[in-house]
Coordinates of C-alpha atoms and ligand atoms in Angstrom, one line a residue:
M1 CA 0.0 0.0 0.0
K2 CA 1.2 3.5 -0.8
Q3 CA 0.0 6.4 1.2
A4 CA 0.5 10.1 1.6
R5 CA -1.0 12.5 4.1
A6 CA -1.0 16.3 3.8
I7 CA -2.3 19.3 5.7
A8 CA -3.4 22.6 4.2
N9 CA -4.8 25.7 5.8
I10 CA -7.6 28.0 4.6
N11 CA -6.5 31.4 3.2
I12 CA -8.2 34.7 3.4
A13 CA -7.9 37.1 0.5
L14 CA -6.9 40.7 1.2
L15 CA -7.7 41.4 -2.4
K16 CA -10.4 39.1 -3.8
Y17 CA -10.7 36.7 -6.7
W18 CA -14.3 37.2 -7.8
G19 CA -14.8 36.1 -11.4
K20 CA -13.2 34.2 -14.1
F21 CA -12.0 35.8 -17.3
D22 CA -11.8 32.2 -18.7
E23 CA -13.9 29.6 -16.9
I24 CA -12.5 26.5 -18.6
N25 CA -8.9 27.5 -17.8
V26 CA -9.8 29.1 -14.5
L27 CA -8.1 32.4 -15.2
P28 CA -9.2 35.2 -12.9
T29 CA -10.3 38.8 -13.8
T30 CA -8.5 40.3 -10.9
T31 CA -5.2 39.9 -9.0
S32 CA -5.9 38.4 -5.6
I33 CA -3.6 38.5 -2.6
S34 CA -4.0 36.4 0.5
F35 CA -2.4 34.7 3.5
V36 CA -3.2 31.4 5.2
L37 CA -4.7 31.1 8.8
D38 CA -3.1 28.5 11.0
R39 CA -6.2 27.7 13.0
F40 CA -8.4 26.3 10.2
Y41 CA -7.1 23.4 8.1
T42 CA -7.9 20.2 6.3
I43 CA -5.9 16.9 6.6
T44 CA -6.2 14.5 3.6
T45 CA -4.8 11.0 3.3
I46 CA -4.6 9.4 -0.1
S47 CA -4.0 5.7 -0.3
I48 CA -3.4 3.3 -3.2
L49 CA -5.1 0.2 -2.0
P50 CA -5.2 -3.2 -3.8
N51 CA -8.4 -4.2 -5.6
L52 CA -10.1 -0.8 -5.7
K53 CA -12.6 -0.8 -8.6
Q54 CA -13.2 3.0 -8.3
D55 CA -12.1 5.9 -6.2
V56 CA -13.5 5.9 -2.6
L57 CA -13.8 9.4 -1.1
I58 CA -14.6 10.0 2.5
I59 CA -15.1 13.5 3.7
N60 CA -15.6 14.1 7.5
N61 CA -16.3 10.4 8.0
Q62 CA -19.0 10.3 5.3
L63 CA -18.9 9.1 1.8
A64 CA -18.6 12.2 -0.5
S65 CA -21.8 13.4 -2.3
M66 CA -22.1 12.6 -6.0
D67 CA -21.2 16.1 -6.8
D68 CA -18.0 16.2 -4.7
H69 CA -17.1 12.7 -5.9
Q70 CA -17.2 13.8 -9.5
K71 CA -15.3 17.0 -8.8
I72 CA -12.5 15.3 -6.8
T73 CA -12.1 12.4 -9.1
S74 CA -11.8 14.6 -12.2
F75 CA -9.3 16.7 -10.2
L76 CA -7.2 13.6 -9.5
D77 CA -7.3 12.7 -13.2
R78 CA -5.1 15.8 -13.8
F79 CA -2.3 13.9 -12.1
D80 CA -0.7 11.2 -14.2
R81 CA -2.2 8.3 -12.3
H82 CA -2.7 4.6 -13.0
D83 CA -4.6 3.6 -9.8
Y84 CA -7.8 4.2 -8.1
V85 CA -7.4 5.6 -4.6
Q86 CA -9.0 6.1 -1.3
V87 CA -9.2 9.7 -0.2
V88 CA -10.0 10.5 3.4
S89 CA -10.4 14.2 4.2
E90 CA -11.0 15.8 7.6
N91 CA -11.9 19.4 7.8
H92 CA -10.8 21.2 10.9
V93 CA -12.8 24.2 9.9
P94 CA -15.9 24.5 12.2
I95 CA -19.0 23.7 10.2
K96 CA -20.6 26.6 11.9
A97 CA -17.9 28.9 10.6
G98 CA -19.2 28.6 7.0
L99 CA -15.6 29.4 6.0
A100 CA -14.5 28.2 2.6
S101 CA -13.0 24.8 3.3
S102 CA -12.6 24.1 -0.4
A103 CA -9.3 26.0 -0.4
S104 CA -7.8 23.9 2.4
A105 CA -9.5 20.7 1.0
Y106 CA -8.1 21.0 -2.5
A107 CA -4.7 22.2 -1.4
S108 CA -4.3 19.2 0.9
I109 CA -5.6 16.8 -1.8
A110 CA -3.2 18.2 -4.4
T111 CA -0.2 18.0 -2.0
A112 CA -1.0 14.4 -1.0
A113 CA -1.8 13.4 -4.7
K114 CA 1.6 14.7 -5.9
K115 CA 3.3 12.6 -3.3
V116 CA 1.3 9.4 -3.8
F117 CA 1.4 9.5 -7.6
N118 CA 5.0 10.5 -7.6
T119 CA 4.4 13.5 -9.9
H120 CA 7.4 15.5 -10.8
W121 CA 6.0 19.0 -10.7
T122 CA 7.5 22.0 -9.1
L123 CA 5.5 23.8 -6.3
S124 CA 4.5 26.4 -8.9
E125 CA 3.2 23.8 -11.3
L126 CA 1.4 22.0 -8.5
A127 CA -0.2 25.3 -7.3
S128 CA -1.2 26.1 -10.9
I129 CA -3.0 22.7 -11.2
T130 CA -4.6 23.1 -7.8
R131 CA -6.6 26.1 -9.1
F132 CA -8.7 23.6 -11.1
G133 CA -10.0 22.1 -7.8
S134 CA -10.9 25.5 -6.5
G135 CA -9.3 28.8 -7.5
S136 CA -8.6 30.1 -4.0
A137 CA -7.0 26.7 -3.1
A138 CA -4.0 27.5 -5.2
R139 CA -3.1 30.3 -2.8
S140 CA -2.9 27.9 0.2
M141 CA 0.1 26.3 -1.4
F142 CA 2.6 29.0 -0.3
D143 CA 3.8 30.7 2.9
G144 CA 3.5 34.4 3.6
F145 CA 1.6 36.7 1.3
V146 CA 0.5 35.0 -1.9
K147 CA -0.4 36.6 -5.2
W148 CA -2.4 35.2 -8.1
N149 CA -2.2 37.5 -11.0
A150 CA -5.2 38.5 -13.1
Y151 CA -5.6 36.6 -16.4
S152 CA -2.8 34.2 -15.2
D153 CA -2.3 30.6 -14.2
C154 CA 0.7 31.7 -12.1
I155 CA 0.4 31.8 -8.3
E156 CA 3.4 32.9 -6.3
Q157 CA 4.6 34.0 -2.9
I158 CA 5.4 37.7 -2.5
H159 CA 8.9 37.9 -1.3
A160 CA 8.5 40.1 1.7
P161 CA 8.6 39.4 5.5
M162 CA 5.3 38.4 7.1
L163 CA 3.9 41.1 9.3
D164 CA 3.0 40.3 12.9
I165 CA -0.7 40.3 12.2
G166 CA -3.7 38.1 13.1
M167 CA -7.3 37.7 12.2
F168 CA -10.4 37.4 14.3
V169 CA -13.1 35.3 12.5
V170 CA -16.6 36.2 13.6
L171 CA -19.0 33.4 13.2
V172 CA -22.2 35.0 12.2
D173 CA -24.4 32.4 10.7
A174 CA -24.6 28.6 10.8
N175 CA -26.7 28.1 7.8
P176 CA -25.1 26.8 4.6
K177 CA -24.9 29.4 1.8
K178 CA -27.7 29.4 -0.7
I179 CA -25.4 29.9 -3.7
S180 CA -21.8 28.7 -4.2
S181 CA -19.1 31.2 -4.8
R182 CA -18.4 29.6 -8.2
E183 CA -22.0 30.3 -9.4
A184 CA -22.3 33.6 -7.6
M185 CA -19.1 35.0 -9.2
A186 CA -20.3 33.9 -12.7
I187 CA -23.7 35.6 -12.2
T188 CA -22.0 38.8 -10.9
K189 CA -19.6 38.9 -13.8
Q190 CA -22.4 38.5 -16.4
T191 CA -25.0 40.8 -14.9
S192 CA -23.6 43.3 -12.4
W193 CA -23.5 46.9 -13.7
N194 CA -20.6 47.8 -11.5
Y195 CA -18.5 44.7 -11.9
D196 CA -16.1 46.2 -14.5
V197 CA -15.7 49.2 -12.3
W198 CA -14.6 47.0 -9.3
V199 CA -12.2 45.0 -11.6
K200 CA -10.7 48.2 -13.0
K201 CA -10.2 49.6 -9.5
S202 CA -8.6 46.4 -8.3
V203 CA -5.7 46.9 -10.8
Q204 CA -4.4 49.9 -8.9
Q205 CA -5.3 48.2 -5.6
A206 CA -3.1 45.3 -6.4
L207 CA -0.1 47.5 -7.2
D208 CA -0.8 49.5 -4.0
M209 CA -1.2 46.3 -1.9
E210 CA 2.0 44.8 -3.1
A211 CA 3.9 48.1 -2.3
A212 CA 2.2 48.2 1.1
I213 CA 3.3 44.6 1.8
M214 CA 6.9 45.4 0.8
N215 CA 6.8 48.5 3.0
Q216 CA 5.2 46.5 5.9
D217 CA 2.5 49.2 6.1
F218 CA -0.3 47.5 8.1
H219 CA -2.7 50.4 7.7
V220 CA -2.6 50.6 4.0
I221 CA -2.9 46.8 3.7
G222 CA -6.0 47.0 5.9
Q223 CA -7.6 49.9 4.2
L224 CA -7.1 48.4 0.7
S225 CA -8.4 45.1 1.9
Q226 CA -11.5 46.5 3.5
Q227 CA -12.3 48.7 0.4
N228 CA -11.8 45.8 -2.0
A229 CA -14.1 43.5 0.0
L230 CA -16.9 46.0 0.4
G231 CA -16.5 46.8 -3.3
M232 CA -16.9 43.1 -4.1
H233 CA -20.1 42.8 -2.1
T234 CA -21.5 45.8 -3.9
T235 CA -20.9 44.1 -7.3
M236 CA -22.9 41.1 -6.0
M237 CA -25.7 43.3 -4.8
A238 CA -25.9 45.0 -8.2
A239 CA -26.1 41.6 -9.9
D240 CA -29.4 40.3 -11.4
P241 CA -30.7 38.5 -9.4
P242 CA -28.9 40.2 -6.5
I243 CA -26.6 38.1 -4.4
I244 CA -26.5 39.2 -0.7
Y245 CA -24.3 37.1 1.5
L246 CA -24.2 39.7 4.3
S247 CA -26.9 39.2 6.9
S248 CA -28.4 41.9 9.2
E249 CA -26.1 40.5 11.9
S250 CA -23.1 41.0 9.6
M251 CA -24.2 44.6 9.0
R252 CA -24.7 45.2 12.7
I253 CA -21.1 44.1 13.3
I254 CA -19.7 46.1 10.4
H255 CA -21.3 49.3 11.9
E256 CA -19.7 48.5 15.2
L257 CA -16.3 48.0 13.6
L258 CA -16.6 51.2 11.6
H259 CA -17.4 53.0 14.9
L260 CA -14.2 51.5 16.5
Q261 CA -12.3 52.6 13.5
D262 CA -13.6 56.1 13.9
Q263 CA -12.3 56.1 17.4
G264 CA -8.8 55.2 16.1
V265 CA -8.8 51.4 16.8
A266 CA -6.4 49.7 14.4
L267 CA -8.6 47.1 12.8
Y268 CA -9.9 46.4 9.3
F269 CA -12.5 43.9 8.1
T270 CA -13.1 41.7 5.1
M271 CA -15.9 39.3 4.1
D272 CA -16.1 36.5 1.6
A273 CA -19.0 34.5 0.1
G274 CA -20.8 34.3 3.3
P275 CA -22.0 36.4 6.3
N276 CA -19.0 35.9 8.5
I277 CA -16.6 38.8 9.1
K278 CA -12.8 38.6 9.4
I279 CA -11.0 41.3 11.3
L280 CA -7.4 42.0 10.5
I281 CA -5.3 43.4 13.4
Q282 CA -1.7 43.7 14.6
D283 CA -1.0 40.8 16.9
Q284 CA 0.3 43.2 19.6
D285 CA -3.3 44.7 19.9
R286 CA -5.0 41.3 20.3
E287 CA -5.9 41.6 24.0
I288 CA -7.3 45.1 23.9
I289 CA -9.2 44.6 20.6
E290 CA -10.6 41.3 21.8
S291 CA -12.1 43.0 24.9
L292 CA -13.6 45.7 22.7
L293 CA -15.1 43.1 20.4
H294 CA -16.6 41.2 23.3
Q295 CA -18.8 44.2 24.0
F296 CA -20.8 43.4 20.9
I297 CA -19.8 39.9 19.8
D298 CA -20.5 36.7 21.8
P299 CA -17.0 35.3 22.7
L300 CA -18.2 31.9 21.6
N301 CA -18.5 33.3 18.1
L302 CA -15.0 34.8 18.0
M303 CA -11.9 32.9 17.0
Y304 CA -8.4 34.3 16.6
S305 CA -5.8 33.0 14.2
K306 CA -2.3 33.8 13.3
P307 CA -0.8 33.4 9.8
G308 CA -0.1 29.7 9.0
K309 CA 2.1 27.7 6.8
K310 CA 1.8 26.4 3.2
A311 CA 0.3 23.0 2.4
R312 CA 2.7 20.2 3.2
I313 CA 3.1 16.5 3.7
I314 CA 2.8 15.2 7.3
H315 CA 4.0 12.0 8.8
E316 CA 1.7 11.0 11.7
Ligands
DP6_1 C1 -14.9 35.2 -2.1 O1 -12.1 29.7 -5.0 O2 -14.3 29.1 -4.0 O3 -13.5 33.5 -1.3 O4 -12.5 28.8 -8.2 O5 -15.0 28.7 -8.5 O6 -13.9 27.2 -6.8 P1 -13.9 28.6 -7.5 O7 -14.1 29.7 -6.4 P2 -13.5 29.9 -5.0 O8 -13.8 31.5 -4.8 C2 -13.3 32.2 -3.7 C3 -14.0 33.5 -3.6 C4 -13.7 34.3 -2.4 C5 -12.6 35.3 -2.6 C6 -11.2 34.8 -2.6 O9 -10.9 33.8 -1.8 O10 -10.3 35.4 -3.3

């Protein structure tokens, strides 16, 4: 029996990927920049077992749905493989968080698959293939700040030191989202009147973000990230039909955070394809900001994470 086990963390985009210029080749319309969070991850074990007549996929102790089975199997077919496999994947992303686990899932599958199928790809080539599982997963393949250029299949680490930052994840809603990010971004791109404006704006934001990362300028990083995320949500709201992931509870929290910002508290927020809010802070401010957040967020719904590491093979 041949086996490989890999771990990968989720990543949060400071500048978002929201829309494909080329759906078949998964080429994004915007440059996205992210970093991984150490607290939330997926561990995947892939085994080549004798006598398998088809792939067996087990996610969180259950057989994968038909849809997931089909997606993961065709993703594995991108590797030069000659065997069926058993894939066992455990998400350590709280179900309630509604955080995108597809990024950590596909990044861990790709890392384990490379090892078990003995594929001779560089990390860059592997990251590029990973985007076919889920675009954002490709960014979980690197340490530090990671950039995926618009119109490109190239995902790379930005060579700058990591800042001493952290992120609070606010768990707002337990319900599964009504529409997947894949579908929602396609509708937005096709129908939203301000989508092109957001894409155009993001060109300058990407240049400014990279410069801010090089300059270690936390405030510019935070401001750009917040503007970009709010802008992305306006493109969805302007779509037909409108897509509104933010709930009234998300909006309540956003107003409170803006109020803290007005008072000079150094925090910035971002949201993805769901109602949860992620709050970027400098790690040195953790205690004081946590106590401020507790005034309007139930401590049980608040989780803190530091930046994590790239997807990797583990031996345990
Ligand atoms: C809002 O990576 O889930 O999280 O490539 O279609 O699988 P597919 O989309 P996915 O989209 C992520 C969207 C986002 C922003 C981001 O992570 O950049």
